[in-house]
Short mmCIF file of C-alpha atoms and ligand atoms in Angstrom, two decimals:
data_model
loop_
_atom_site.label_atom_id
_atom_site.label_comp_id
_atom_site.label_asym_id
_atom_site.label_seq_id
_atom_site.Cartn_x
_atom_site.Cartn_y
_atom_site.Cartn_z
CA MET Y 8 0.00 0.00 0.00
CA ASP Y 9 1.06 3.60 -0.64
CA PHE Y 10 1.14 6.12 2.20
CA THR Y 11 1.48 9.89 2.07
CA ALA Y 12 1.10 12.74 4.54
CA LYS Y 13 -0.91 15.78 3.43
CA THR Y 14 -2.55 18.87 4.79
CA GLY Y 15 -6.09 19.90 3.87
CA SER Y 16 -9.67 20.19 5.05
CA ALA Y 17 -12.17 17.33 5.21
CA ALA Y 18 -14.83 19.44 3.51
CA THR Y 19 -12.81 20.44 0.46
CA VAL Y 20 -10.35 17.60 -0.10
CA ARG Y 21 -10.73 15.75 -3.42
CA THR Y 22 -10.56 12.06 -2.64
CA ASP Y 23 -12.39 8.78 -3.22
CA CYS Y 24 -13.14 8.79 0.49
CA ALA Y 25 -12.70 11.10 3.45
CA ILE Y 26 -12.25 9.23 6.74
CA VAL Y 27 -13.48 11.09 9.82
CA GLY Y 28 -14.05 10.12 13.43
CA VAL Y 29 -17.06 10.26 15.73
CA TYR Y 30 -16.97 9.62 19.51
CA LYS Y 31 -19.30 7.38 21.43
CA ASP Y 32 -21.31 10.14 23.09
CA GLY Y 33 -22.00 11.51 19.62
CA ARG Y 34 -19.29 14.15 19.82
CA LEU Y 35 -17.87 14.88 16.39
CA SER Y 36 -14.18 15.06 15.63
CA ALA Y 37 -12.90 18.34 14.19
CA ALA Y 38 -12.98 16.88 10.67
CA ALA Y 39 -16.51 15.51 11.14
CA MET Y 40 -17.60 19.02 12.18
CA GLU Y 41 -16.12 20.46 8.98
CA ILE Y 42 -18.18 18.02 6.94
CA ASP Y 43 -21.23 18.71 9.09
CA ALA Y 44 -20.94 22.44 8.43
CA VAL Y 45 -21.04 22.11 4.63
CA SER Y 46 -23.50 19.21 4.40
CA ASP Y 47 -26.58 20.47 6.23
CA LYS Y 48 -25.66 18.46 9.34
CA LEU Y 49 -25.20 15.12 7.61
CA VAL Y 50 -22.99 13.67 10.36
CA SER Y 51 -24.84 14.96 13.40
CA GLY Y 52 -28.05 13.81 11.69
CA LEU Y 53 -26.70 10.26 11.45
CA VAL Y 54 -25.79 10.41 15.12
CA LYS Y 55 -29.16 11.87 16.18
CA SER Y 56 -31.13 9.28 14.27
CA GLY Y 57 -29.18 6.53 16.02
CA ASP Y 58 -27.69 5.30 12.74
CA PHE Y 59 -24.15 5.84 13.94
CA ARG Y 60 -23.12 5.62 17.57
CA GLY Y 61 -19.36 6.02 17.42
CA GLN Y 62 -18.49 2.73 19.13
CA ALA Y 63 -14.79 1.93 18.88
CA GLY Y 64 -14.11 0.31 15.53
CA ALA Y 65 -17.61 0.79 14.04
CA THR Y 66 -17.77 2.20 10.49
CA LEU Y 67 -20.45 3.69 8.24
CA LEU Y 68 -19.96 4.50 4.58
CA VAL Y 69 -21.89 7.40 3.03
CA HIS Y 70 -21.99 8.09 -0.71
CA LYS Y 71 -21.64 11.55 -2.23
CA PRO Y 72 -21.81 13.54 0.99
CA ALA Y 73 -23.61 16.71 -0.07
CA GLY Y 74 -21.53 19.89 0.10
CA ALA Y 75 -18.21 18.04 0.50
CA SER Y 76 -15.75 17.41 -2.33
CA ALA Y 77 -15.05 13.79 -1.38
CA LYS Y 78 -16.83 11.04 -3.34
CA ARG Y 79 -17.44 9.10 -0.16
CA LEU Y 80 -17.43 9.71 3.54
CA LEU Y 81 -16.40 7.01 6.00
CA LEU Y 82 -17.43 7.58 9.60
CA VAL Y 83 -15.28 5.72 12.10
CA GLY Y 84 -16.12 5.19 15.76
CA LEU Y 85 -13.42 6.42 18.14
CA GLY Y 86 -15.02 5.18 21.36
CA GLU Y 87 -15.24 7.29 24.48
CA ALA Y 88 -14.35 10.96 23.99
CA GLY Y 89 -11.20 12.11 25.79
CA LYS Y 90 -9.93 8.56 26.14
CA LEU Y 91 -8.47 7.95 22.71
CA ASP Y 92 -5.16 6.13 23.08
CA LEU Y 93 -2.80 4.62 20.53
CA LYS Y 94 -4.43 1.21 20.77
CA GLY Y 95 -7.91 2.59 20.11
CA TRP Y 96 -6.66 4.85 17.35
CA ARG Y 97 -4.88 2.00 15.64
CA LYS Y 98 -7.98 -0.15 15.90
CA ALA Y 99 -10.07 2.62 14.34
CA HIS Y 100 -7.60 2.96 11.50
CA GLY Y 101 -7.55 -0.76 10.85
CA ALA Y 102 -11.36 -0.85 10.83
CA ALA Y 103 -11.47 2.04 8.35
CA VAL Y 104 -9.11 0.31 5.93
CA LYS Y 105 -10.95 -2.98 6.34
CA ALA Y 106 -14.21 -1.23 5.41
CA LEU Y 107 -12.63 0.45 2.38
CA LEU Y 108 -11.18 -2.78 1.04
CA GLY Y 109 -14.70 -3.92 0.25
CA THR Y 110 -15.57 -0.76 -1.72
CA GLY Y 111 -14.70 0.72 -5.10
CA ALA Y 112 -12.53 3.44 -3.54
CA LYS Y 113 -8.95 3.36 -4.84
CA GLU Y 114 -7.60 5.80 -2.31
CA ALA Y 115 -8.68 7.65 0.81
CA PHE Y 116 -7.74 10.59 3.00
CA SER Y 117 -7.77 9.96 6.73
CA PHE Y 118 -8.44 12.79 9.17
CA LEU Y 119 -8.28 10.55 12.23
CA SER Y 120 -4.77 11.90 12.81
CA SER Y 121 -6.13 15.35 13.59
CA GLU Y 122 -7.55 14.05 16.87
CA THR Y 123 -5.57 14.09 20.09
CA VAL Y 124 -4.16 10.66 20.82
CA ALA Y 125 -2.59 10.11 24.25
CA ASP Y 126 1.22 9.75 24.13
CA ALA Y 127 1.42 9.66 20.34
CA ASP Y 128 3.31 12.03 18.05
CA THR Y 129 3.05 12.27 14.26
CA TYR Y 130 5.78 9.67 13.72
CA THR Y 131 3.95 7.18 15.93
CA LEU Y 132 0.58 7.78 14.30
CA ALA Y 133 2.02 7.34 10.81
CA ARG Y 134 3.87 4.21 11.84
CA HIS Y 135 0.75 2.63 13.31
CA ALA Y 136 -1.46 3.81 10.47
CA ALA Y 137 0.78 1.94 8.04
CA GLU Y 138 0.98 -1.17 10.22
CA ALA Y 139 -2.77 -1.25 10.84
CA ALA Y 140 -3.53 -0.75 7.15
CA GLU Y 141 -1.22 -3.53 6.01
CA GLU Y 142 -2.50 -5.79 8.76
CA ALA Y 143 -6.09 -5.19 7.63
CA ALA Y 144 -5.20 -5.74 3.97
CA TYR Y 145 -3.37 -9.02 4.60
CA ARG Y 146 -4.94 -12.02 2.87
CA PHE Y 147 -3.96 -15.63 2.70
CA ASP Y 148 -5.61 -17.08 -0.37
CA GLU Y 149 -2.70 -18.64 -2.25
CA LEU Y 150 -4.04 -22.14 -1.61
CA LYS Y 151 -7.61 -21.46 -2.76
CA SER Y 152 -8.40 -22.42 -6.33
CA SER Y 153 -10.83 -19.49 -6.61
CA LEU Y 154 -11.01 -16.31 -4.56
CA ASP Y 155 -13.84 -15.81 -2.02
CA THR Y 156 -13.81 -12.08 -2.72
CA PRO Y 157 -12.14 -10.28 -5.63
CA PRO Y 158 -8.82 -8.59 -4.87
CA PRO Y 159 -9.40 -5.07 -3.47
CA VAL Y 160 -8.81 -1.98 -5.61
CA PHE Y 161 -7.96 0.13 -2.58
CA GLY Y 162 -4.23 0.85 -2.41
CA LYS Y 163 -3.41 4.39 -1.35
CA LEU Y 164 -3.87 6.14 1.96
CA ALA Y 165 -3.24 9.81 2.71
CA MET Y 166 -2.97 10.84 6.34
CA TRP Y 167 -3.64 14.36 7.50
CA VAL Y 168 -0.75 16.28 9.09
CA ALA Y 169 -0.66 19.84 10.43
CA ASP Y 170 2.35 21.19 8.52
CA ARG Y 171 5.48 20.52 6.46
CA LYS Y 172 7.59 19.64 9.46
CA SER Y 173 5.18 16.88 10.43
CA GLN Y 174 5.38 15.56 6.89
CA SER Y 175 8.93 14.31 7.30
CA ALA Y 176 8.15 12.73 10.68
CA ALA Y 177 5.19 11.00 9.05
CA SER Y 178 7.19 9.69 6.13
CA THR Y 179 9.73 8.13 8.53
CA GLY Y 180 6.79 6.60 10.39
CA PHE Y 181 5.34 5.18 7.17
CA LYS Y 182 8.70 3.74 6.17
CA HIS Y 183 9.18 2.04 9.53
CA GLY Y 184 5.59 0.87 9.66
CA GLN Y 185 5.76 -0.67 6.20
CA ALA Y 186 8.98 -2.48 7.07
CA VAL Y 187 7.47 -3.89 10.25
CA ALA Y 188 4.34 -4.89 8.35
CA GLU Y 189 6.42 -6.62 5.69
CA GLY Y 190 8.15 -8.76 8.33
CA GLN Y 191 4.88 -9.41 10.08
CA SER Y 192 3.12 -10.46 6.86
CA LEU Y 193 5.95 -12.84 6.04
CA ALA Y 194 5.63 -14.38 9.51
CA ARG Y 195 1.87 -14.68 9.04
CA ARG Y 196 2.23 -16.35 5.67
CA LEU Y 197 4.76 -18.90 6.91
CA GLY Y 198 2.52 -19.55 9.91
CA ASN Y 199 -0.61 -20.03 7.84
CA LEU Y 200 0.98 -22.50 5.42
CA PRO Y 201 0.01 -26.05 6.36
CA GLY Y 202 2.39 -28.63 7.78
CA ASN Y 203 2.55 -30.59 4.54
CA VAL Y 204 3.86 -27.52 2.71
CA CYS Y 205 5.79 -25.66 5.38
CA THR Y 206 8.34 -28.29 6.41
CA PRO Y 207 11.76 -27.55 7.91
CA THR Y 208 13.16 -27.81 4.37
CA TYR Y 209 10.57 -25.30 3.12
CA LEU Y 210 11.41 -22.87 5.93
CA ALA Y 211 15.11 -23.10 5.07
CA ALA Y 212 14.29 -22.40 1.41
CA ALA Y 213 12.12 -19.42 2.43
CA ALA Y 214 14.99 -18.03 4.51
CA LYS Y 215 17.35 -18.49 1.56
CA LYS Y 216 14.94 -16.62 -0.67
CA LEU Y 217 14.76 -13.79 1.85
CA ALA Y 218 18.55 -13.58 2.06
CA ALA Y 219 18.82 -13.53 -1.74
CA ALA Y 220 16.45 -10.56 -1.84
CA HIS Y 221 18.43 -8.48 0.67
CA GLN Y 222 21.99 -7.31 0.15
CA GLY Y 223 23.92 -8.00 3.34
CA LEU Y 224 21.63 -10.67 4.77
CA LYS Y 225 23.62 -13.90 5.07
CA ILE Y 226 22.13 -17.38 5.32
CA SER Y 227 23.53 -20.74 6.30
CA VAL Y 228 21.81 -23.96 7.31
CA VAL Y 229 23.15 -26.51 9.78
CA GLU Y 230 22.11 -29.90 8.39
CA GLN Y 231 21.34 -33.12 10.27
CA ALA Y 232 24.82 -34.62 9.73
CA GLN Y 233 26.47 -31.50 11.15
CA MET Y 234 24.05 -31.51 14.10
CA LYS Y 235 25.25 -35.03 14.93
CA LYS Y 236 28.85 -33.85 14.91
CA LEU Y 237 27.95 -30.91 17.15
CA GLY Y 238 26.14 -33.19 19.60
CA MET Y 239 22.74 -31.58 19.20
CA ASN Y 240 21.04 -34.74 20.42
CA ALA Y 241 18.04 -33.01 21.97
CA LEU Y 242 17.15 -31.32 18.69
CA LEU Y 243 17.81 -34.54 16.78
CA SER Y 244 15.66 -36.58 19.18
CA VAL Y 245 12.61 -34.49 18.30
CA ALA Y 246 13.15 -34.91 14.56
CA GLN Y 247 13.88 -38.63 14.64
CA GLY Y 248 10.21 -39.63 14.49
CA SER Y 249 9.65 -37.65 11.29
CA ARG Y 250 10.43 -38.25 7.61
CA GLN Y 251 11.34 -34.56 7.44
CA PRO Y 252 15.00 -33.82 8.20
CA PRO Y 253 15.58 -31.04 10.77
CA LYS Y 254 17.30 -27.78 9.86
CA LEU Y 255 18.98 -25.12 11.93
CA ILE Y 256 18.53 -21.96 9.90
CA VAL Y 257 21.00 -19.15 10.57
CA LEU Y 258 20.34 -15.65 9.22
CA GLU Y 259 23.02 -13.04 9.88
CA TRP Y 260 22.74 -9.28 9.58
CA ARG Y 261 25.88 -7.25 10.24
CA GLY Y 262 24.72 -3.67 9.92
CA GLY Y 263 26.54 -2.43 13.02
CA PRO Y 264 30.22 -1.94 13.91
CA LYS Y 265 32.25 -5.09 13.19
CA GLN Y 266 33.43 -5.70 16.75
CA LYS Y 267 30.02 -5.11 18.32
CA ALA Y 268 28.37 -8.20 19.84
CA PRO Y 269 25.17 -9.17 18.03
CA VAL Y 270 21.69 -9.72 19.40
CA ALA Y 271 20.68 -13.35 18.89
CA LEU Y 272 17.05 -14.23 18.20
CA VAL Y 273 16.19 -17.92 18.53
CA GLY Y 274 12.77 -19.03 17.26
CA LYS Y 275 11.06 -22.38 17.81
CA ALA Y 276 9.94 -23.87 14.50
CA ILE Y 277 8.09 -27.13 15.02
CA THR Y 278 6.43 -27.29 11.61
CA PHE Y 279 3.83 -29.65 13.05
CA ASP Y 280 3.46 -30.79 16.65
CA THR Y 281 1.49 -34.03 17.04
CA GLY Y 282 2.98 -34.43 20.51
CA GLY Y 283 5.00 -37.43 19.34
CA ILE Y 284 4.42 -40.66 21.31
CA SER Y 285 2.84 -38.53 24.07
CA ILE Y 286 0.31 -37.79 21.37
CA LYS Y 287 -2.09 -34.86 21.53
CA PRO Y 288 -5.89 -35.25 21.49
CA ALA Y 289 -7.59 -34.73 18.12
CA PRO Y 290 -9.62 -31.51 18.70
CA ALA Y 291 -7.94 -28.46 17.15
CA MET Y 292 -4.75 -30.41 16.46
CA ASP Y 293 -4.64 -28.70 13.04
CA GLU Y 294 -3.59 -25.57 14.92
CA MET Y 295 -0.29 -27.23 15.73
CA LYS Y 296 0.84 -26.18 12.25
CA PHE Y 297 1.31 -22.81 13.99
CA ASP Y 298 3.95 -24.32 16.26
CA MET Y 299 6.63 -22.79 14.03
CA CYS Y 300 5.45 -19.22 14.61
CA GLY Y 301 8.41 -18.39 16.87
CA GLY Y 302 10.77 -19.29 14.03
CA ALA Y 303 8.59 -17.42 11.55
CA SER Y 304 8.75 -14.31 13.76
CA VAL Y 305 12.54 -14.49 13.68
CA ILE Y 306 12.59 -14.76 9.88
CA GLY Y 307 10.04 -11.93 9.66
CA THR Y 308 12.04 -9.71 12.01
CA MET Y 309 15.20 -10.33 9.97
CA ALA Y 310 13.23 -9.16 6.91
CA THR Y 311 12.30 -5.95 8.73
CA VAL Y 312 15.87 -5.39 9.92
CA ALA Y 313 17.24 -5.85 6.39
CA ARG Y 314 14.52 -3.70 4.83
CA LEU Y 315 15.40 -0.86 7.21
CA ASN Y 316 19.11 -1.43 6.82
CA LEU Y 317 19.41 -1.16 10.61
CA PRO Y 318 22.85 -0.20 11.94
CA ILE Y 319 22.97 -3.16 14.32
CA ASN Y 320 24.26 -6.74 14.35
CA VAL Y 321 21.63 -9.46 14.61
CA VAL Y 322 21.78 -13.24 14.27
CA GLY Y 323 18.52 -15.12 13.72
CA LEU Y 324 18.58 -18.81 14.64
CA VAL Y 325 15.66 -21.04 13.71
CA PRO Y 326 15.76 -24.68 14.83
CA ALA Y 327 13.16 -26.42 12.65
CA ALA Y 328 11.79 -29.94 13.04
CA GLU Y 329 8.57 -31.91 12.91
CA ASN Y 330 7.29 -33.75 16.01
CA MET Y 331 5.73 -37.06 14.90
CA PRO Y 332 4.96 -40.47 16.45
CA ASP Y 333 6.78 -43.23 14.63
CA GLY Y 334 8.78 -46.39 15.14
CA LEU Y 335 11.90 -44.29 15.45
CA ALA Y 336 10.36 -41.57 17.62
CA SER Y 337 11.63 -40.82 21.13
CA ARG Y 338 9.94 -42.79 23.91
CA PRO Y 339 8.90 -41.25 27.22
CA GLY Y 340 11.81 -41.95 29.54
CA ASP Y 341 14.49 -41.67 26.85
CA ILE Y 342 17.58 -39.82 27.97
CA VAL Y 343 19.59 -37.61 25.60
CA LYS Y 344 22.82 -35.70 25.99
CA THR Y 345 22.35 -32.10 24.85
CA MET Y 346 24.98 -30.05 23.05
CA SER Y 347 25.75 -28.36 26.38
CA GLY Y 348 26.77 -31.72 27.85
CA GLN Y 349 23.81 -31.83 30.24
CA THR Y 350 21.58 -34.91 30.04
CA VAL Y 351 17.78 -34.69 29.83
CA GLU Y 352 15.13 -37.29 30.58
CA ILE Y 353 12.31 -36.88 28.04
CA LEU Y 354 9.35 -37.66 30.29
CA ASN Y 355 6.90 -36.19 27.79
CA THR Y 356 7.62 -36.09 24.06
CA ASP Y 357 5.09 -33.25 23.72
CA ALA Y 358 7.46 -30.93 25.57
CA GLU Y 359 9.59 -30.85 22.41
CA GLY Y 360 9.96 -27.09 21.94
CA ARG Y 361 12.44 -26.77 24.79
CA LEU Y 362 14.41 -29.70 23.35
CA ILE Y 363 15.07 -28.03 20.02
CA LEU Y 364 15.58 -24.63 21.67
CA CYS Y 365 18.14 -25.80 24.21
CA ASP Y 366 20.59 -26.93 21.53
CA ALA Y 367 19.97 -23.81 19.43
CA LEU Y 368 20.60 -21.66 22.53
CA THR Y 369 23.86 -23.49 23.15
CA TYR Y 370 24.78 -23.00 19.49
CA SER Y 371 24.08 -19.25 19.80
CA ARG Y 372 27.05 -18.93 22.20
CA ARG Y 373 29.47 -19.07 19.29
CA TYR Y 374 28.27 -15.60 18.28
CA LYS Y 375 29.13 -14.17 21.74
CA PRO Y 376 25.81 -12.33 21.76
CA SER Y 377 25.10 -9.24 23.87
CA ALA Y 378 21.59 -10.60 24.39
CA VAL Y 379 19.77 -13.81 23.46
CA ILE Y 380 16.02 -13.77 23.04
CA ASP Y 381 14.11 -16.93 22.28
CA ILE Y 382 10.58 -16.86 20.93
CA ALA Y 383 8.35 -19.92 21.16
CA THR Y 384 4.79 -21.23 21.15
CA LEU Y 385 6.03 -23.15 24.14
CA THR Y 386 3.25 -23.95 26.60
CA GLY Y 387 -0.51 -24.28 26.84
CA ALA Y 388 0.02 -23.11 30.42
CA CYS Y 389 0.99 -19.65 29.15
CA VAL Y 390 -2.37 -19.42 27.37
CA ILE Y 391 -4.11 -20.35 30.63
CA ALA Y 392 -2.13 -17.67 32.48
CA LEU Y 393 -2.37 -14.76 30.04
CA GLY Y 394 -4.98 -15.66 27.43
CA HIS Y 395 -4.53 -14.37 23.92
CA HIS Y 396 -3.68 -10.74 24.67
CA LEU Y 397 -0.17 -10.72 26.06
CA SER Y 398 2.92 -12.78 25.39
CA GLY Y 399 4.69 -14.24 28.42
CA LEU Y 400 8.13 -12.81 29.14
CA MET Y 401 10.68 -14.54 31.36
CA SER Y 402 14.27 -13.45 31.77
CA SER Y 403 17.47 -13.81 33.74
CA ASP Y 404 18.18 -10.09 33.18
CA ASP Y 405 15.74 -7.46 34.45
CA MET Y 406 17.26 -4.73 32.29
CA LEU Y 407 16.68 -6.78 29.15
CA ALA Y 408 13.18 -7.70 30.33
CA ASN Y 409 12.29 -4.04 30.82
CA GLU Y 410 13.67 -3.15 27.41
CA LEU Y 411 11.44 -5.80 25.83
CA LEU Y 412 8.37 -4.75 27.83
CA ARG Y 413 8.90 -1.16 26.69
CA ALA Y 414 9.27 -2.27 23.07
CA GLY Y 415 6.02 -4.21 23.40
CA ILE Y 416 4.18 -1.12 24.64
CA ASP Y 417 5.58 1.15 21.91
CA ALA Y 418 4.82 -1.41 19.21
CA GLU Y 419 1.33 -2.21 20.55
CA ASP Y 420 2.47 -5.82 20.84
CA ARG Y 421 2.65 -6.30 24.56
CA ALA Y 422 4.21 -8.88 26.86
CA TRP Y 423 3.83 -9.57 30.58
CA HIS Y 424 6.71 -10.34 32.92
CA LEU Y 425 6.42 -13.72 34.65
CA PRO Y 426 8.89 -15.01 37.25
CA ILE Y 427 11.59 -17.67 37.11
CA GLY Y 428 13.78 -18.86 39.96
CA PRO Y 429 15.22 -21.76 41.96
CA ASP Y 430 11.91 -22.74 43.62
CA TYR Y 431 10.37 -23.41 40.23
CA ASP Y 432 13.54 -24.81 38.76
CA GLU Y 433 13.63 -27.59 41.37
CA GLN Y 434 10.47 -29.07 39.86
CA LEU Y 435 12.56 -30.28 36.89
CA LYS Y 436 14.29 -32.93 39.00
CA SER Y 437 14.89 -36.34 37.41
CA ASN Y 438 15.88 -39.59 39.09
CA PHE Y 439 17.80 -40.76 36.05
CA ALA Y 440 19.28 -37.78 34.19
CA ASP Y 441 20.55 -34.30 35.10
CA PHE Y 442 16.97 -33.08 34.84
CA ALA Y 443 13.67 -33.79 33.07
CA ASN Y 444 11.98 -31.95 30.21
CA VAL Y 445 8.73 -31.51 32.18
CA ALA Y 446 7.90 -30.49 35.73
CA GLY Y 447 4.23 -31.20 36.31
CA ARG Y 448 1.20 -28.99 35.72
CA ASP Y 449 1.90 -26.17 38.16
CA ALA Y 450 3.35 -23.01 36.59
CA GLY Y 451 4.03 -24.80 33.32
CA ALA Y 452 5.08 -21.65 31.46
CA VAL Y 453 7.56 -20.79 34.19
CA THR Y 454 9.13 -24.25 34.54
CA ALA Y 455 9.55 -24.38 30.74
CA ALA Y 456 11.50 -21.11 31.00
CA CYS Y 457 13.55 -22.55 33.89
CA PHE Y 458 14.47 -25.47 31.62
CA LEU Y 459 15.74 -23.04 28.97
CA ASN Y 460 17.57 -21.00 31.57
CA ARG Y 461 19.69 -24.05 32.37
CA PHE Y 462 21.22 -23.53 28.94
CA THR Y 463 21.63 -19.77 29.14
CA ARG Y 464 23.63 -19.33 32.35
CA ASP Y 465 25.82 -16.21 32.18
CA LEU Y 466 24.08 -14.95 29.06
CA SER Y 467 21.75 -11.96 29.00
CA TRP Y 468 18.70 -14.01 28.09
CA ALA Y 469 14.97 -13.54 27.71
CA HIS Y 470 12.22 -15.89 26.62
CA LEU Y 471 8.92 -14.92 24.98
CA ASP Y 472 6.17 -17.53 25.23
CA ILE Y 473 3.83 -16.66 22.35
CA ALA Y 474 1.53 -19.71 22.63
CA GLY Y 475 -1.46 -17.40 23.17
CA THR Y 476 -0.54 -14.57 20.82
CA ALA Y 477 0.99 -16.14 17.68
CA TRP Y 478 -2.33 -17.10 16.15
CA LYS Y 479 -6.07 -16.65 16.46
CA THR Y 480 -8.52 -19.52 16.76
CA GLY Y 481 -12.17 -19.69 15.72
CA GLN Y 482 -13.72 -17.67 12.89
CA ALA Y 483 -10.65 -15.53 12.29
CA LYS Y 484 -8.27 -18.49 12.54
CA GLY Y 485 -4.83 -17.47 11.34
CA ALA Y 486 -1.33 -16.41 12.29
CA THR Y 487 -0.96 -12.90 13.77
CA GLY Y 488 2.70 -12.32 12.98
CA ARG Y 489 3.33 -11.43 16.62
CA PRO Y 490 5.80 -10.67 18.08
CA VAL Y 491 7.48 -9.23 14.96
CA PRO Y 492 6.38 -5.68 15.98
CA LEU Y 493 7.83 -6.09 19.49
CA LEU Y 494 11.12 -7.56 18.26
CA SER Y 495 11.48 -4.99 15.48
CA GLN Y 496 10.87 -2.17 17.95
CA PHE Y 497 13.42 -3.63 20.35
CA LEU Y 498 16.05 -3.72 17.61
CA MET Y 499 15.11 -0.30 16.23
CA SER Y 500 15.51 1.15 19.74
CA ARG Y 501 18.87 -0.58 20.21
CA ALA Y 502 19.93 0.75 16.80
CA GLY Y 503 18.81 4.22 17.88
CA VAL Y 504 16.44 4.83 14.96
CA ALA Y 505 13.09 4.78 16.81
N1 BES H 23 3.31 -26.43 21.10
C1 BES H 23 2.89 -26.86 22.39
C2 BES H 23 2.34 -25.72 23.22
C3 BES H 23 0.98 -25.21 22.86
C4 BES H 23 -0.15 -25.92 23.17
C5 BES H 23 0.85 -23.96 22.29
C6 BES H 23 -1.40 -25.42 22.85
C7 BES H 23 -0.40 -23.45 22.01
C8 BES H 23 -1.52 -24.18 22.28
C9 BES H 23 4.04 -27.49 23.14
O1 BES H 23 4.94 -28.19 22.37
C10 BES H 23 3.44 -28.44 24.11
O2 BES H 23 2.86 -29.39 23.69
N2 BES H 23 3.59 -28.16 25.40
C11 BES H 23 3.06 -28.97 26.41
C12 BES H 23 4.07 -29.06 27.51
C13 BES H 23 3.73 -30.06 28.57
C14 BES H 23 3.80 -31.47 28.01
C15 BES H 23 4.69 -29.89 29.72
C16 BES H 23 1.76 -28.33 26.90
O3 BES H 23 1.70 -27.11 26.99
O4 BES H 23 0.83 -29.07 27.17
MN1 MN H 24 4.35 -30.19 22.06
ZN1 ZN H 25 5.13 -27.61 20.46
#
């Protein structure tokens, strides 16, 4: 989509559609008042008659608004007056674009940016306008033999700004927002592809394609034979029940000073999680194709980083495997020696994410990273704890944790800090190996993090459990591309560009 920042008045602007806001108590935004003044009270009439109530995210399309120069008028609900925050504003913008995608309008002019939004400057509004628009326009129909709805004609959005100076802030915001959206869309696409298409081999090929498209983005893949030599027996044990060979995908971006330690991102990519011999129940098992969304978010974030040419060093590591039951699959009780030298008793083959991550985390040490962040759809327990709104964040480094929480707030892609510590860690005790891969039902998200922390001693490490946030279930089933916005923001902040 194309984004521009312009000045102008809602009543006189020539556009396929003017987008203006209305609050829940019927109060009109400044732009809605301008339209009202030239149109014999068209907007206040719609409010009075009860046809439009201004609820957050509601929209109403009006054709040929009399007295105005726009061909269409789109009213957008802004919720309660005086309480408009970035989240609500972004939601309103997304709803507006969603509504326009089903119309004949090719472009539109949004005046929502002339309202006061708490804690948001022009850069921020532009950034979120672009992200919300791309998010709303995202479709996944490449596997349908005919389209449910024809492709939209809408493709150009102008956003109102006060003056020239704001124009340059807005264009930086658009640029950043589009880059984040590009990474997020890539993560969504990889997530939405089914397990029979998106195998570890497919993911490696997708990463290669990404690297080929971006000057300076390097790719290498650690293959099964090499994993054996490195002693990655935990990762290999997960893959051994599958016909699909595992891959450890390594994407490297060296945009910063040569000697500067990189940030390492490590993303779980189980391309399908049946549970293995500890097999999962049938209901909703199809959703376990999304079990590679952590890895997809790493690939997506690397796309954003490369697109923005960020002056920072980043290494993206994606351990990819399929968890299947089979004659060769791991048995409950099997003991493996991890790359770190520690032995693990696999009491439950469905706790496989931590097994592929632990070896990838150990592997990340060769890059001497300044911080290591792993991202994983790791536990159902995290969904019980936080639902589908916030990602779980666990860390051995409070400074790093706070940096990530802040990035989540700024990016509108939030996380919540959960504890780790020796009391929880003790639950991993095994009678036969150094420790087990499961620790009982209590605090399952936390004990999973404690397991990972046994491989990240003396690193600055954080873990994002995205089991509740990586995809939506039900009617709108599909990958969200989270936490690409959070990770991108974290790296943009570290790079000093946003
Ligand atoms: N991929 C799942 C976690 C998951 C489950 C994410 C449901 C989203 C929705 C993970 O591999 C898993 O199976 N975890 C187990 C761990 C348990 C055996 C300790 C779980 O959460 O039940
Ligand atoms: Mn599992
Ligand atoms: Zn899993």
